[in-house]
């Protein structure tokens, strides 16, 4: 039976805009991430689903009580880096520091180990596969950072699409849970992220995941907190007073971030009720215990 996983890249949109436009991560506006996290947790409770939350260390630092709440409601906690950097732009030393810092912050908050990691922007590519060694050295069971196709900003062309256990050059092992793709005219296309979910009509989403189920292909859905929130996003509110883009640029960005967002909760509610969901850790443990390791190439 094919198994689906709901994963949340737990980050704050306002913090991200502060970082990428002003070079620093500040404390998020009080109320936004709290409201969005509640929406997610209530939906998961309603559908009796356990999800995997990949926690950004820079957000956990300011909202440890929310991380505890997520863990306390039975969901898996994983890592989503410390500063949300594009990992292939960092040196090996910088990448290791980023991951180990987030590991300490998150494990200290929940008082328990973590087992998985997802890189920001899925930024594990051929040139920085050494990140998997860093994860294995920390004792992590799995990674879920690779898009198994070439996309403009990320992805690895030709990478296997199935979940698998890999032997690393050091001899250590790690499970890779790649992002889900579907076939369109015999070519893989991304389907399971928040942006794709917003743009696809509900009947098409239903068809895609039924086809994955029929092919006995496991799936990995990835979402972000802001995508669950029906309140309109105003990007200009994330800028310091008197700074920011032109009105036209702000309007274009607001359109991008808001389009079809109110449809997300209903679409996901249907998926969560129709398919069998397990956490990323459960999926990785099954792969670890029931398959043979293959060399990472």
PDB file of C-alpha atoms in Angstrom:
ATOM      1  CA  UNK A   1       0.000   0.000   0.000  1.00  0.00           C
ATOM      2  CA  UNK A   2       1.374   3.386  -0.985  1.00  0.00           C
ATOM      3  CA  UNK A   3       2.094   5.697   1.917  1.00  0.00           C
ATOM      4  CA  UNK A   4       1.806   9.483   1.898  1.00  0.00           C
ATOM      5  CA  UNK A   5       3.543  11.951   4.181  1.00  0.00           C
ATOM      6  CA  UNK A   6       2.420  15.454   5.074  1.00  0.00           C
ATOM      7  CA  UNK A   7       5.417  17.634   5.807  1.00  0.00           C
ATOM      8  CA  UNK A   8       5.512  21.252   6.914  1.00  0.00           C
ATOM      9  CA  UNK A   9       8.546  23.456   6.323  1.00  0.00           C
ATOM     10  CA  UNK A  10       7.909  25.460   9.483  1.00  0.00           C
ATOM     11  CA  UNK A  11       9.125  28.981   8.782  1.00  0.00           C
ATOM     12  CA  UNK A  12       7.739  32.505   8.944  1.00  0.00           C
ATOM     13  CA  UNK A  13       7.186  34.461   5.729  1.00  0.00           C
ATOM     14  CA  UNK A  14       7.926  37.806   7.388  1.00  0.00           C
ATOM     15  CA  UNK A  15      11.225  36.561   8.763  1.00  0.00           C
ATOM     16  CA  UNK A  16      12.191  35.266   5.322  1.00  0.00           C
ATOM     17  CA  UNK A  17      11.484  38.594   3.655  1.00  0.00           C
ATOM     18  CA  UNK A  18      13.513  40.364   6.315  1.00  0.00           C
ATOM     19  CA  UNK A  19      16.424  38.041   5.663  1.00  0.00           C
ATOM     20  CA  UNK A  20      16.440  38.064   1.884  1.00  0.00           C
ATOM     21  CA  UNK A  21      15.773  41.782   1.440  1.00  0.00           C
ATOM     22  CA  UNK A  22      17.534  43.254   4.483  1.00  0.00           C
ATOM     23  CA  UNK A  23      20.112  40.649   5.400  1.00  0.00           C
ATOM     24  CA  UNK A  24      18.864  39.709   8.857  1.00  0.00           C
ATOM     25  CA  UNK A  25      16.305  37.539  10.574  1.00  0.00           C
ATOM     26  CA  UNK A  26      14.303  39.342  13.238  1.00  0.00           C
ATOM     27  CA  UNK A  27      11.611  38.195  15.622  1.00  0.00           C
ATOM     28  CA  UNK A  28       8.389  37.445  13.698  1.00  0.00           C
ATOM     29  CA  UNK A  29       5.320  39.599  14.141  1.00  0.00           C
ATOM     30  CA  UNK A  30       3.416  38.271  17.131  1.00  0.00           C
ATOM     31  CA  UNK A  31       0.278  36.396  16.182  1.00  0.00           C
ATOM     32  CA  UNK A  32       0.915  35.381  12.575  1.00  0.00           C
ATOM     33  CA  UNK A  33       2.895  32.166  13.007  1.00  0.00           C
ATOM     34  CA  UNK A  34       0.810  31.321  16.083  1.00  0.00           C
ATOM     35  CA  UNK A  35      -2.417  31.561  14.080  1.00  0.00           C
ATOM     36  CA  UNK A  36      -1.031  29.601  11.138  1.00  0.00           C
ATOM     37  CA  UNK A  37       0.368  26.842  13.338  1.00  0.00           C
ATOM     38  CA  UNK A  38      -2.994  26.480  15.079  1.00  0.00           C
ATOM     39  CA  UNK A  39      -4.789  26.136  11.738  1.00  0.00           C
ATOM     40  CA  UNK A  40      -2.388  23.364  10.726  1.00  0.00           C
ATOM     41  CA  UNK A  41      -2.591  21.498  14.023  1.00  0.00           C
ATOM     42  CA  UNK A  42      -6.380  21.693  14.131  1.00  0.00           C
ATOM     43  CA  UNK A  43      -6.656  20.355  10.575  1.00  0.00           C
ATOM     44  CA  UNK A  44      -4.320  17.478  11.418  1.00  0.00           C
ATOM     45  CA  UNK A  45      -6.333  16.677  14.557  1.00  0.00           C
ATOM     46  CA  UNK A  46      -9.577  16.803  12.585  1.00  0.00           C
ATOM     47  CA  UNK A  47      -8.270  14.286  10.040  1.00  0.00           C
ATOM     48  CA  UNK A  48      -6.401  12.163  12.617  1.00  0.00           C
ATOM     49  CA  UNK A  49      -3.105  12.713  10.792  1.00  0.00           C
ATOM     50  CA  UNK A  50       0.422  12.853  12.157  1.00  0.00           C
ATOM     51  CA  UNK A  51       2.752  15.069  10.133  1.00  0.00           C
ATOM     52  CA  UNK A  52       6.444  15.894  10.038  1.00  0.00           C
ATOM     53  CA  UNK A  53       7.410  19.493  10.830  1.00  0.00           C
ATOM     54  CA  UNK A  54      10.840  20.551   9.569  1.00  0.00           C
ATOM     55  CA  UNK A  55      11.672  23.324  12.032  1.00  0.00           C
ATOM     56  CA  UNK A  56      13.689  26.407  11.127  1.00  0.00           C
ATOM     57  CA  UNK A  57      16.098  27.083  13.972  1.00  0.00           C
ATOM     58  CA  UNK A  58      15.832  30.869  13.615  1.00  0.00           C
ATOM     59  CA  UNK A  59      12.073  30.648  14.167  1.00  0.00           C
ATOM     60  CA  UNK A  60      12.321  28.062  16.944  1.00  0.00           C
ATOM     61  CA  UNK A  61      14.666  30.436  18.755  1.00  0.00           C
ATOM     62  CA  UNK A  62      11.844  32.989  19.061  1.00  0.00           C
ATOM     63  CA  UNK A  63       8.909  30.577  19.364  1.00  0.00           C
ATOM     64  CA  UNK A  64      10.075  27.564  21.412  1.00  0.00           C
ATOM     65  CA  UNK A  65       6.625  27.195  22.956  1.00  0.00           C
ATOM     66  CA  UNK A  66       5.140  26.529  19.520  1.00  0.00           C
ATOM     67  CA  UNK A  67       7.729  23.847  18.783  1.00  0.00           C
ATOM     68  CA  UNK A  68       6.863  22.168  22.081  1.00  0.00           C
ATOM     69  CA  UNK A  69       3.182  22.402  21.213  1.00  0.00           C
ATOM     70  CA  UNK A  70       3.728  20.730  17.831  1.00  0.00           C
ATOM     71  CA  UNK A  71       5.704  17.902  19.423  1.00  0.00           C
ATOM     72  CA  UNK A  72       3.220  17.636  22.267  1.00  0.00           C
ATOM     73  CA  UNK A  73       0.397  16.959  19.829  1.00  0.00           C
ATOM     74  CA  UNK A  74       2.226  13.925  18.523  1.00  0.00           C
ATOM     75  CA  UNK A  75       3.889  15.214  15.374  1.00  0.00           C
ATOM     76  CA  UNK A  76       7.424  14.471  14.273  1.00  0.00           C
ATOM     77  CA  UNK A  77      10.014  17.224  14.602  1.00  0.00           C
ATOM     78  CA  UNK A  78      12.796  17.485  12.022  1.00  0.00           C
ATOM     79  CA  UNK A  79      15.313  20.159  11.031  1.00  0.00           C
ATOM     80  CA  UNK A  80      14.991  22.851   8.347  1.00  0.00           C
ATOM     81  CA  UNK A  81      18.410  24.472   8.889  1.00  0.00           C
ATOM     82  CA  UNK A  82      19.206  27.411  11.136  1.00  0.00           C
ATOM     83  CA  UNK A  83      19.164  30.475   8.875  1.00  0.00           C
ATOM     84  CA  UNK A  84      17.363  29.290   5.726  1.00  0.00           C
ATOM     85  CA  UNK A  85      20.415  29.754   3.533  1.00  0.00           C
ATOM     86  CA  UNK A  86      20.749  28.191   0.105  1.00  0.00           C
ATOM     87  CA  UNK A  87      22.973  25.338   1.233  1.00  0.00           C
ATOM     88  CA  UNK A  88      25.006  24.932  -1.950  1.00  0.00           C
ATOM     89  CA  UNK A  89      26.203  28.554  -1.550  1.00  0.00           C
ATOM     90  CA  UNK A  90      27.846  27.707   1.799  1.00  0.00           C
ATOM     91  CA  UNK A  91      31.236  26.176   2.412  1.00  0.00           C
ATOM     92  CA  UNK A  92      31.410  22.768   4.066  1.00  0.00           C
ATOM     93  CA  UNK A  93      32.322  24.454   7.363  1.00  0.00           C
ATOM     94  CA  UNK A  94      29.453  26.953   7.125  1.00  0.00           C
ATOM     95  CA  UNK A  95      26.954  24.237   6.227  1.00  0.00           C
ATOM     96  CA  UNK A  96      28.053  22.078   9.146  1.00  0.00           C
ATOM     97  CA  UNK A  97      27.767  25.009  11.561  1.00  0.00           C
ATOM     98  CA  UNK A  98      24.287  25.873  10.286  1.00  0.00           C
ATOM     99  CA  UNK A  99      23.002  22.311  10.656  1.00  0.00           C
ATOM    100  CA  UNK A 100      24.609  21.638  14.030  1.00  0.00           C
ATOM    101  CA  UNK A 101      23.319  24.945  15.431  1.00  0.00           C
ATOM    102  CA  UNK A 102      19.742  24.150  14.424  1.00  0.00           C
ATOM    103  CA  UNK A 103      20.163  20.603  15.745  1.00  0.00           C
ATOM    104  CA  UNK A 104      21.142  21.857  19.193  1.00  0.00           C
ATOM    105  CA  UNK A 105      18.414  24.514  19.377  1.00  0.00           C
ATOM    106  CA  UNK A 106      15.627  22.168  18.326  1.00  0.00           C
ATOM    107  CA  UNK A 107      16.676  19.141  20.375  1.00  0.00           C
ATOM    108  CA  UNK A 108      17.149  21.330  23.448  1.00  0.00           C
ATOM    109  CA  UNK A 109      13.599  22.683  23.017  1.00  0.00           C
ATOM    110  CA  UNK A 110      11.862  19.325  22.632  1.00  0.00           C
ATOM    111  CA  UNK A 111      14.201  17.378  24.922  1.00  0.00           C
ATOM    112  CA  UNK A 112      14.420  14.517  22.442  1.00  0.00           C
ATOM    113  CA  UNK A 113      16.412  13.516  19.364  1.00  0.00           C
ATOM    114  CA  UNK A 114      15.442  14.413  15.828  1.00  0.00           C
ATOM    115  CA  UNK A 115      15.780  12.051  12.887  1.00  0.00           C
ATOM    116  CA  UNK A 116      15.381  14.032   9.685  1.00  0.00           C
ATOM    117  CA  UNK A 117      16.389  17.137   7.775  1.00  0.00           C
ATOM    118  CA  UNK A 118      15.163  19.207   4.839  1.00  0.00           C
ATOM    119  CA  UNK A 119      17.363  21.838   3.245  1.00  0.00           C
ATOM    120  CA  UNK A 120      15.890  25.258   2.454  1.00  0.00           C
ATOM    121  CA  UNK A 121      14.935  25.537  -1.222  1.00  0.00           C
ATOM    122  CA  UNK A 122      15.713  21.795  -1.595  1.00  0.00           C
ATOM    123  CA  UNK A 123      19.295  22.980  -1.982  1.00  0.00           C
ATOM    124  CA  UNK A 124      21.051  19.608  -1.990  1.00  0.00           C
ATOM    125  CA  UNK A 125      22.578  19.197  -5.439  1.00  0.00           C
ATOM    126  CA  UNK A 126      25.329  17.035  -6.920  1.00  0.00           C
ATOM    127  CA  UNK A 127      27.986  19.482  -5.782  1.00  0.00           C
ATOM    128  CA  UNK A 128      26.997  19.413  -2.104  1.00  0.00           C
ATOM    129  CA  UNK A 129      25.902  15.841  -1.495  1.00  0.00           C
ATOM    130  CA  UNK A 130      28.456  15.962   1.325  1.00  0.00           C
ATOM    131  CA  UNK A 131      25.602  17.458   3.383  1.00  0.00           C
ATOM    132  CA  UNK A 132      24.310  13.903   3.752  1.00  0.00           C
ATOM    133  CA  UNK A 133      27.581  13.001   5.482  1.00  0.00           C
ATOM    134  CA  UNK A 134      27.062  15.878   7.935  1.00  0.00           C
ATOM    135  CA  UNK A 135      23.581  14.566   8.689  1.00  0.00           C
ATOM    136  CA  UNK A 136      24.822  11.007   9.146  1.00  0.00           C
ATOM    137  CA  UNK A 137      27.583  12.220  11.477  1.00  0.00           C
ATOM    138  CA  UNK A 138      24.873  13.839  13.634  1.00  0.00           C
ATOM    139  CA  UNK A 139      23.085  10.493  13.789  1.00  0.00           C
ATOM    140  CA  UNK A 140      20.151  11.497  11.606  1.00  0.00           C
ATOM    141  CA  UNK A 141      18.201   8.717   9.942  1.00  0.00           C
ATOM    142  CA  UNK A 142      17.063  10.470   6.789  1.00  0.00           C
ATOM    143  CA  UNK A 143      17.179  13.458   4.510  1.00  0.00           C
ATOM    144  CA  UNK A 144      14.263  14.866   2.478  1.00  0.00           C
ATOM    145  CA  UNK A 145      15.912  17.596   0.425  1.00  0.00           C
ATOM    146  CA  UNK A 146      16.298  16.307  -3.107  1.00  0.00           C
ATOM    147  CA  UNK A 147      14.049  17.085  -6.041  1.00  0.00           C
ATOM    148  CA  UNK A 148      14.660  14.154  -8.435  1.00  0.00           C
ATOM    149  CA  UNK A 149      14.593  16.331 -11.546  1.00  0.00           C
ATOM    150  CA  UNK A 150      16.305  19.478 -12.776  1.00  0.00           C
ATOM    151  CA  UNK A 151      14.402  22.675 -12.006  1.00  0.00           C
ATOM    152  CA  UNK A 152      15.596  26.277 -12.469  1.00  0.00           C
ATOM    153  CA  UNK A 153      16.729  26.759  -8.852  1.00  0.00           C
ATOM    154  CA  UNK A 154      17.277  23.241  -7.549  1.00  0.00           C
ATOM    155  CA  UNK A 155      16.986  19.539  -8.238  1.00  0.00           C
ATOM    156  CA  UNK A 156      19.216  16.685  -9.441  1.00  0.00           C
ATOM    157  CA  UNK A 157      18.564  15.425 -12.938  1.00  0.00           C
ATOM    158  CA  UNK A 158      18.298  11.654 -13.045  1.00  0.00           C
ATOM    159  CA  UNK A 159      18.225  11.152  -9.266  1.00  0.00           C
ATOM    160  CA  UNK A 160      16.068   8.123  -8.348  1.00  0.00           C
ATOM    161  CA  UNK A 161      12.484   9.060  -7.527  1.00  0.00           C
ATOM    162  CA  UNK A 162      11.904   6.245  -5.051  1.00  0.00           C
ATOM    163  CA  UNK A 163      12.687   6.418  -1.344  1.00  0.00           C
ATOM    164  CA  UNK A 164      15.925   4.537  -0.773  1.00  0.00           C
ATOM    165  CA  UNK A 165      18.712   3.701   1.680  1.00  0.00           C
ATOM    166  CA  UNK A 166      22.125   4.904   0.528  1.00  0.00           C
ATOM    167  CA  UNK A 167      25.681   4.052   1.527  1.00  0.00           C
ATOM    168  CA  UNK A 168      27.738   7.236   1.724  1.00  0.00           C
ATOM    169  CA  UNK A 169      31.443   7.497   0.793  1.00  0.00           C
ATOM    170  CA  UNK A 170      32.326   7.338   4.502  1.00  0.00           C
ATOM    171  CA  UNK A 171      30.539   3.990   4.799  1.00  0.00           C
ATOM    172  CA  UNK A 172      27.676   5.431   6.844  1.00  0.00           C
ATOM    173  CA  UNK A 173      24.090   5.066   5.672  1.00  0.00           C
ATOM    174  CA  UNK A 174      21.198   7.474   5.262  1.00  0.00           C
ATOM    175  CA  UNK A 175      17.688   7.244   3.847  1.00  0.00           C
ATOM    176  CA  UNK A 176      16.689   9.755   1.172  1.00  0.00           C
ATOM    177  CA  UNK A 177      13.010  10.670   0.853  1.00  0.00           C
ATOM    178  CA  UNK A 178      12.886  12.713  -2.371  1.00  0.00           C
ATOM    179  CA  UNK A 179      10.120  15.057  -3.422  1.00  0.00           C
ATOM    180  CA  UNK A 180       7.184  13.567  -5.291  1.00  0.00           C
ATOM    181  CA  UNK A 181       6.779  13.957  -9.039  1.00  0.00           C
ATOM    182  CA  UNK A 182       4.069  12.744 -11.386  1.00  0.00           C
ATOM    183  CA  UNK A 183       4.312  11.764 -15.030  1.00  0.00           C
ATOM    184  CA  UNK A 184       2.972  14.104 -17.706  1.00  0.00           C
ATOM    185  CA  UNK A 185       3.527  12.895 -21.281  1.00  0.00           C
ATOM    186  CA  UNK A 186       6.130  10.500 -19.863  1.00  0.00           C
ATOM    187  CA  UNK A 187       8.060  13.316 -18.214  1.00  0.00           C
ATOM    188  CA  UNK A 188       8.293  13.991 -14.463  1.00  0.00           C
ATOM    189  CA  UNK A 189       6.600  17.133 -13.187  1.00  0.00           C
ATOM    190  CA  UNK A 190       6.481  18.474  -9.606  1.00  0.00           C
ATOM    191  CA  UNK A 191       3.042  18.197  -8.017  1.00  0.00           C
ATOM    192  CA  UNK A 192       3.197  17.997  -4.248  1.00  0.00           C
ATOM    193  CA  UNK A 193       4.268  21.409  -2.974  1.00  0.00           C
ATOM    194  CA  UNK A 194       2.202  24.292  -1.702  1.00  0.00           C
ATOM    195  CA  UNK A 195       2.505  26.381  -4.846  1.00  0.00           C
ATOM    196  CA  UNK A 196       1.448  23.505  -7.063  1.00  0.00           C
ATOM    197  CA  UNK A 197      -1.405  22.667  -4.704  1.00  0.00           C
ATOM    198  CA  UNK A 198      -2.677  26.222  -4.865  1.00  0.00           C
ATOM    199  CA  UNK A 199      -2.662  26.323  -8.650  1.00  0.00           C
ATOM    200  CA  UNK A 200      -4.079  22.858  -9.337  1.00  0.00           C
ATOM    201  CA  UNK A 201      -7.869  22.477  -9.173  1.00  0.00           C
ATOM    202  CA  UNK A 202      -9.139  20.014  -6.574  1.00  0.00           C
ATOM    203  CA  UNK A 203     -10.248  17.362  -9.116  1.00  0.00           C
ATOM    204  CA  UNK A 204      -6.761  17.330 -10.669  1.00  0.00           C
ATOM    205  CA  UNK A 205      -5.093  16.959  -7.261  1.00  0.00           C
ATOM    206  CA  UNK A 206      -7.432  14.071  -6.484  1.00  0.00           C
ATOM    207  CA  UNK A 207      -6.575  12.409  -9.798  1.00  0.00           C
ATOM    208  CA  UNK A 208      -2.823  12.861  -9.365  1.00  0.00           C
ATOM    209  CA  UNK A 209      -2.764  11.254  -5.929  1.00  0.00           C
ATOM    210  CA  UNK A 210      -5.094   8.460  -6.969  1.00  0.00           C
ATOM    211  CA  UNK A 211      -2.687   7.693  -9.818  1.00  0.00           C
ATOM    212  CA  UNK A 212       0.242   7.665  -7.405  1.00  0.00           C
ATOM    213  CA  UNK A 213      -1.722   5.288  -5.173  1.00  0.00           C
ATOM    214  CA  UNK A 214      -2.546   3.019  -8.127  1.00  0.00           C
ATOM    215  CA  UNK A 215       1.134   2.893  -9.056  1.00  0.00           C
ATOM    216  CA  UNK A 216       1.949   2.095  -5.403  1.00  0.00           C
ATOM    217  CA  UNK A 217       4.217   5.132  -5.315  1.00  0.00           C
ATOM    218  CA  UNK A 218       4.790   6.775  -1.951  1.00  0.00           C
ATOM    219  CA  UNK A 219       4.307  10.537  -1.889  1.00  0.00           C
ATOM    220  CA  UNK A 220       5.707  13.479   0.041  1.00  0.00           C
ATOM    221  CA  UNK A 221       3.587  16.614   0.348  1.00  0.00           C
ATOM    222  CA  UNK A 222       5.387  19.753   1.508  1.00  0.00           C
ATOM    223  CA  UNK A 223       3.653  22.910   2.720  1.00  0.00           C
ATOM    224  CA  UNK A 224       4.466  26.152   4.543  1.00  0.00           C
ATOM    225  CA  UNK A 225       2.485  27.774   7.368  1.00  0.00           C
ATOM    226  CA  UNK A 226       1.405  30.845   5.393  1.00  0.00           C
ATOM    227  CA  UNK A 227      -0.295  28.587   2.821  1.00  0.00           C
ATOM    228  CA  UNK A 228      -2.879  27.488   5.397  1.00  0.00           C
ATOM    229  CA  UNK A 229      -3.830  31.050   6.323  1.00  0.00           C
ATOM    230  CA  UNK A 230      -6.789  32.590   4.500  1.00  0.00           C
ATOM    231  CA  UNK A 231      -5.970  36.117   5.676  1.00  0.00           C
ATOM    232  CA  UNK A 232      -4.536  38.197   2.810  1.00  0.00           C
ATOM    233  CA  UNK A 233      -0.762  38.664   2.784  1.00  0.00           C
ATOM    234  CA  UNK A 234       0.558  42.190   2.278  1.00  0.00           C
ATOM    235  CA  UNK A 235       4.250  41.933   1.451  1.00  0.00           C
ATOM    236  CA  UNK A 236       4.791  45.657   2.117  1.00  0.00           C
ATOM    237  CA  UNK A 237       4.030  45.053   5.802  1.00  0.00           C
ATOM    238  CA  UNK A 238       7.293  43.083   6.023  1.00  0.00           C
ATOM    239  CA  UNK A 239       9.444  46.087   5.124  1.00  0.00           C
ATOM    240  CA  UNK A 240      10.856  48.708   7.478  1.00  0.00           C
ATOM    241  CA  UNK A 241       8.916  51.959   7.309  1.00  0.00           C
ATOM    242  CA  UNK A 242       9.678  53.946   4.179  1.00  0.00           C
ATOM    243  CA  UNK A 243      11.471  51.123   2.382  1.00  0.00           C
ATOM    244  CA  UNK A 244      10.440  48.438  -0.080  1.00  0.00           C
ATOM    245  CA  UNK A 245       9.445  47.832  -3.648  1.00  0.00           C
ATOM    246  CA  UNK A 246       7.335  50.025  -5.908  1.00  0.00           C
ATOM    247  CA  UNK A 247       3.554  49.757  -5.631  1.00  0.00           C
ATOM    248  CA  UNK A 248       3.447  47.765  -8.850  1.00  0.00           C
ATOM    249  CA  UNK A 249       6.071  45.298  -7.575  1.00  0.00           C
ATOM    250  CA  UNK A 250       4.263  44.929  -4.253  1.00  0.00           C
ATOM    251  CA  UNK A 251       0.960  44.289  -6.042  1.00  0.00           C
ATOM    252  CA  UNK A 252       2.603  41.598  -8.198  1.00  0.00           C
ATOM    253  CA  UNK A 253       4.162  39.908  -5.171  1.00  0.00           C
ATOM    254  CA  UNK A 254       0.898  40.048  -3.231  1.00  0.00           C
ATOM    255  CA  UNK A 255      -0.887  38.428  -6.167  1.00  0.00           C
ATOM    256  CA  UNK A 256       1.740  35.670  -6.264  1.00  0.00           C
ATOM    257  CA  UNK A 257       1.517  34.878  -2.558  1.00  0.00           C
ATOM    258  CA  UNK A 258      -2.270  35.148  -2.274  1.00  0.00           C
ATOM    259  CA  UNK A 259      -3.598  33.487  -5.417  1.00  0.00           C
ATOM    260  CA  UNK A 260      -5.881  30.522  -4.573  1.00  0.00           C
ATOM    261  CA  UNK A 261      -4.489  30.309  -1.034  1.00  0.00           C
ATOM    262  CA  UNK A 262      -7.972  30.062   0.574  1.00  0.00           C
ATOM    263  CA  UNK A 263      -8.473  26.804  -1.347  1.00  0.00           C
ATOM    264  CA  UNK A 264      -5.609  24.997   0.381  1.00  0.00           C
ATOM    265  CA  UNK A 265      -7.270  23.797   3.581  1.00  0.00           C
ATOM    266  CA  UNK A 266     -10.198  22.232   1.730  1.00  0.00           C
ATOM    267  CA  UNK A 267      -7.936  20.507  -0.783  1.00  0.00           C
ATOM    268  CA  UNK A 268      -5.689  19.119   1.936  1.00  0.00           C
ATOM    269  CA  UNK A 269      -8.616  18.038   4.106  1.00  0.00           C
ATOM    270  CA  UNK A 270      -9.821  15.832   1.233  1.00  0.00           C
ATOM    271  CA  UNK A 271      -6.370  14.321   0.677  1.00  0.00           C
ATOM    272  CA  UNK A 272      -5.823  13.660   4.367  1.00  0.00           C
ATOM    273  CA  UNK A 273      -9.144  11.833   4.597  1.00  0.00           C
ATOM    274  CA  UNK A 274      -8.702   9.818   1.399  1.00  0.00           C
ATOM    275  CA  UNK A 275      -5.143   8.515   1.768  1.00  0.00           C
ATOM    276  CA  UNK A 276      -2.973   6.732   4.311  1.00  0.00           C
ATOM    277  CA  UNK A 277      -0.493   9.137   5.927  1.00  0.00           C
ATOM    278  CA  UNK A 278       2.559   8.361   8.038  1.00  0.00           C
ATOM    279  CA  UNK A 279       5.427  10.546   9.254  1.00  0.00           C
ATOM    280  CA  UNK A 280       8.709  10.861   7.411  1.00  0.00           C
ATOM    281  CA  UNK A 281      10.451   9.063  10.264  1.00  0.00           C
ATOM    282  CA  UNK A 282       8.070   6.090   9.992  1.00  0.00           C
ATOM    283  CA  UNK A 283       8.649   5.945   6.262  1.00  0.00           C
ATOM    284  CA  UNK A 284      12.437   6.175   6.667  1.00  0.00           C
ATOM    285  CA  UNK A 285      12.496   3.482   9.354  1.00  0.00           C
ATOM    286  CA  UNK A 286      10.574   1.141   7.040  1.00  0.00           C
ATOM    287  CA  UNK A 287      13.089   1.782   4.238  1.00  0.00           C
ATOM    288  CA  UNK A 288      16.014   1.299   6.623  1.00  0.00           C
ATOM    289  CA  UNK A 289      14.689  -2.009   7.958  1.00  0.00           C
ATOM    290  CA  UNK A 290      13.343  -3.534   4.762  1.00  0.00           C
ATOM    291  CA  UNK A 291      15.674  -2.590   1.913  1.00  0.00           C
ATOM    292  CA  UNK A 292      19.327  -3.024   1.019  1.00  0.00           C
ATOM    293  CA  UNK A 293      21.592  -0.001   0.874  1.00  0.00           C
ATOM    294  CA  UNK A 294      22.909   1.128  -2.509  1.00  0.00           C
ATOM    295  CA  UNK A 295      25.935   3.363  -3.109  1.00  0.00           C
ATOM    296  CA  UNK A 296      25.189   7.060  -3.455  1.00  0.00           C
ATOM    297  CA  UNK A 297      26.211   8.211  -6.917  1.00  0.00           C
TER     298      UNK A 297
END
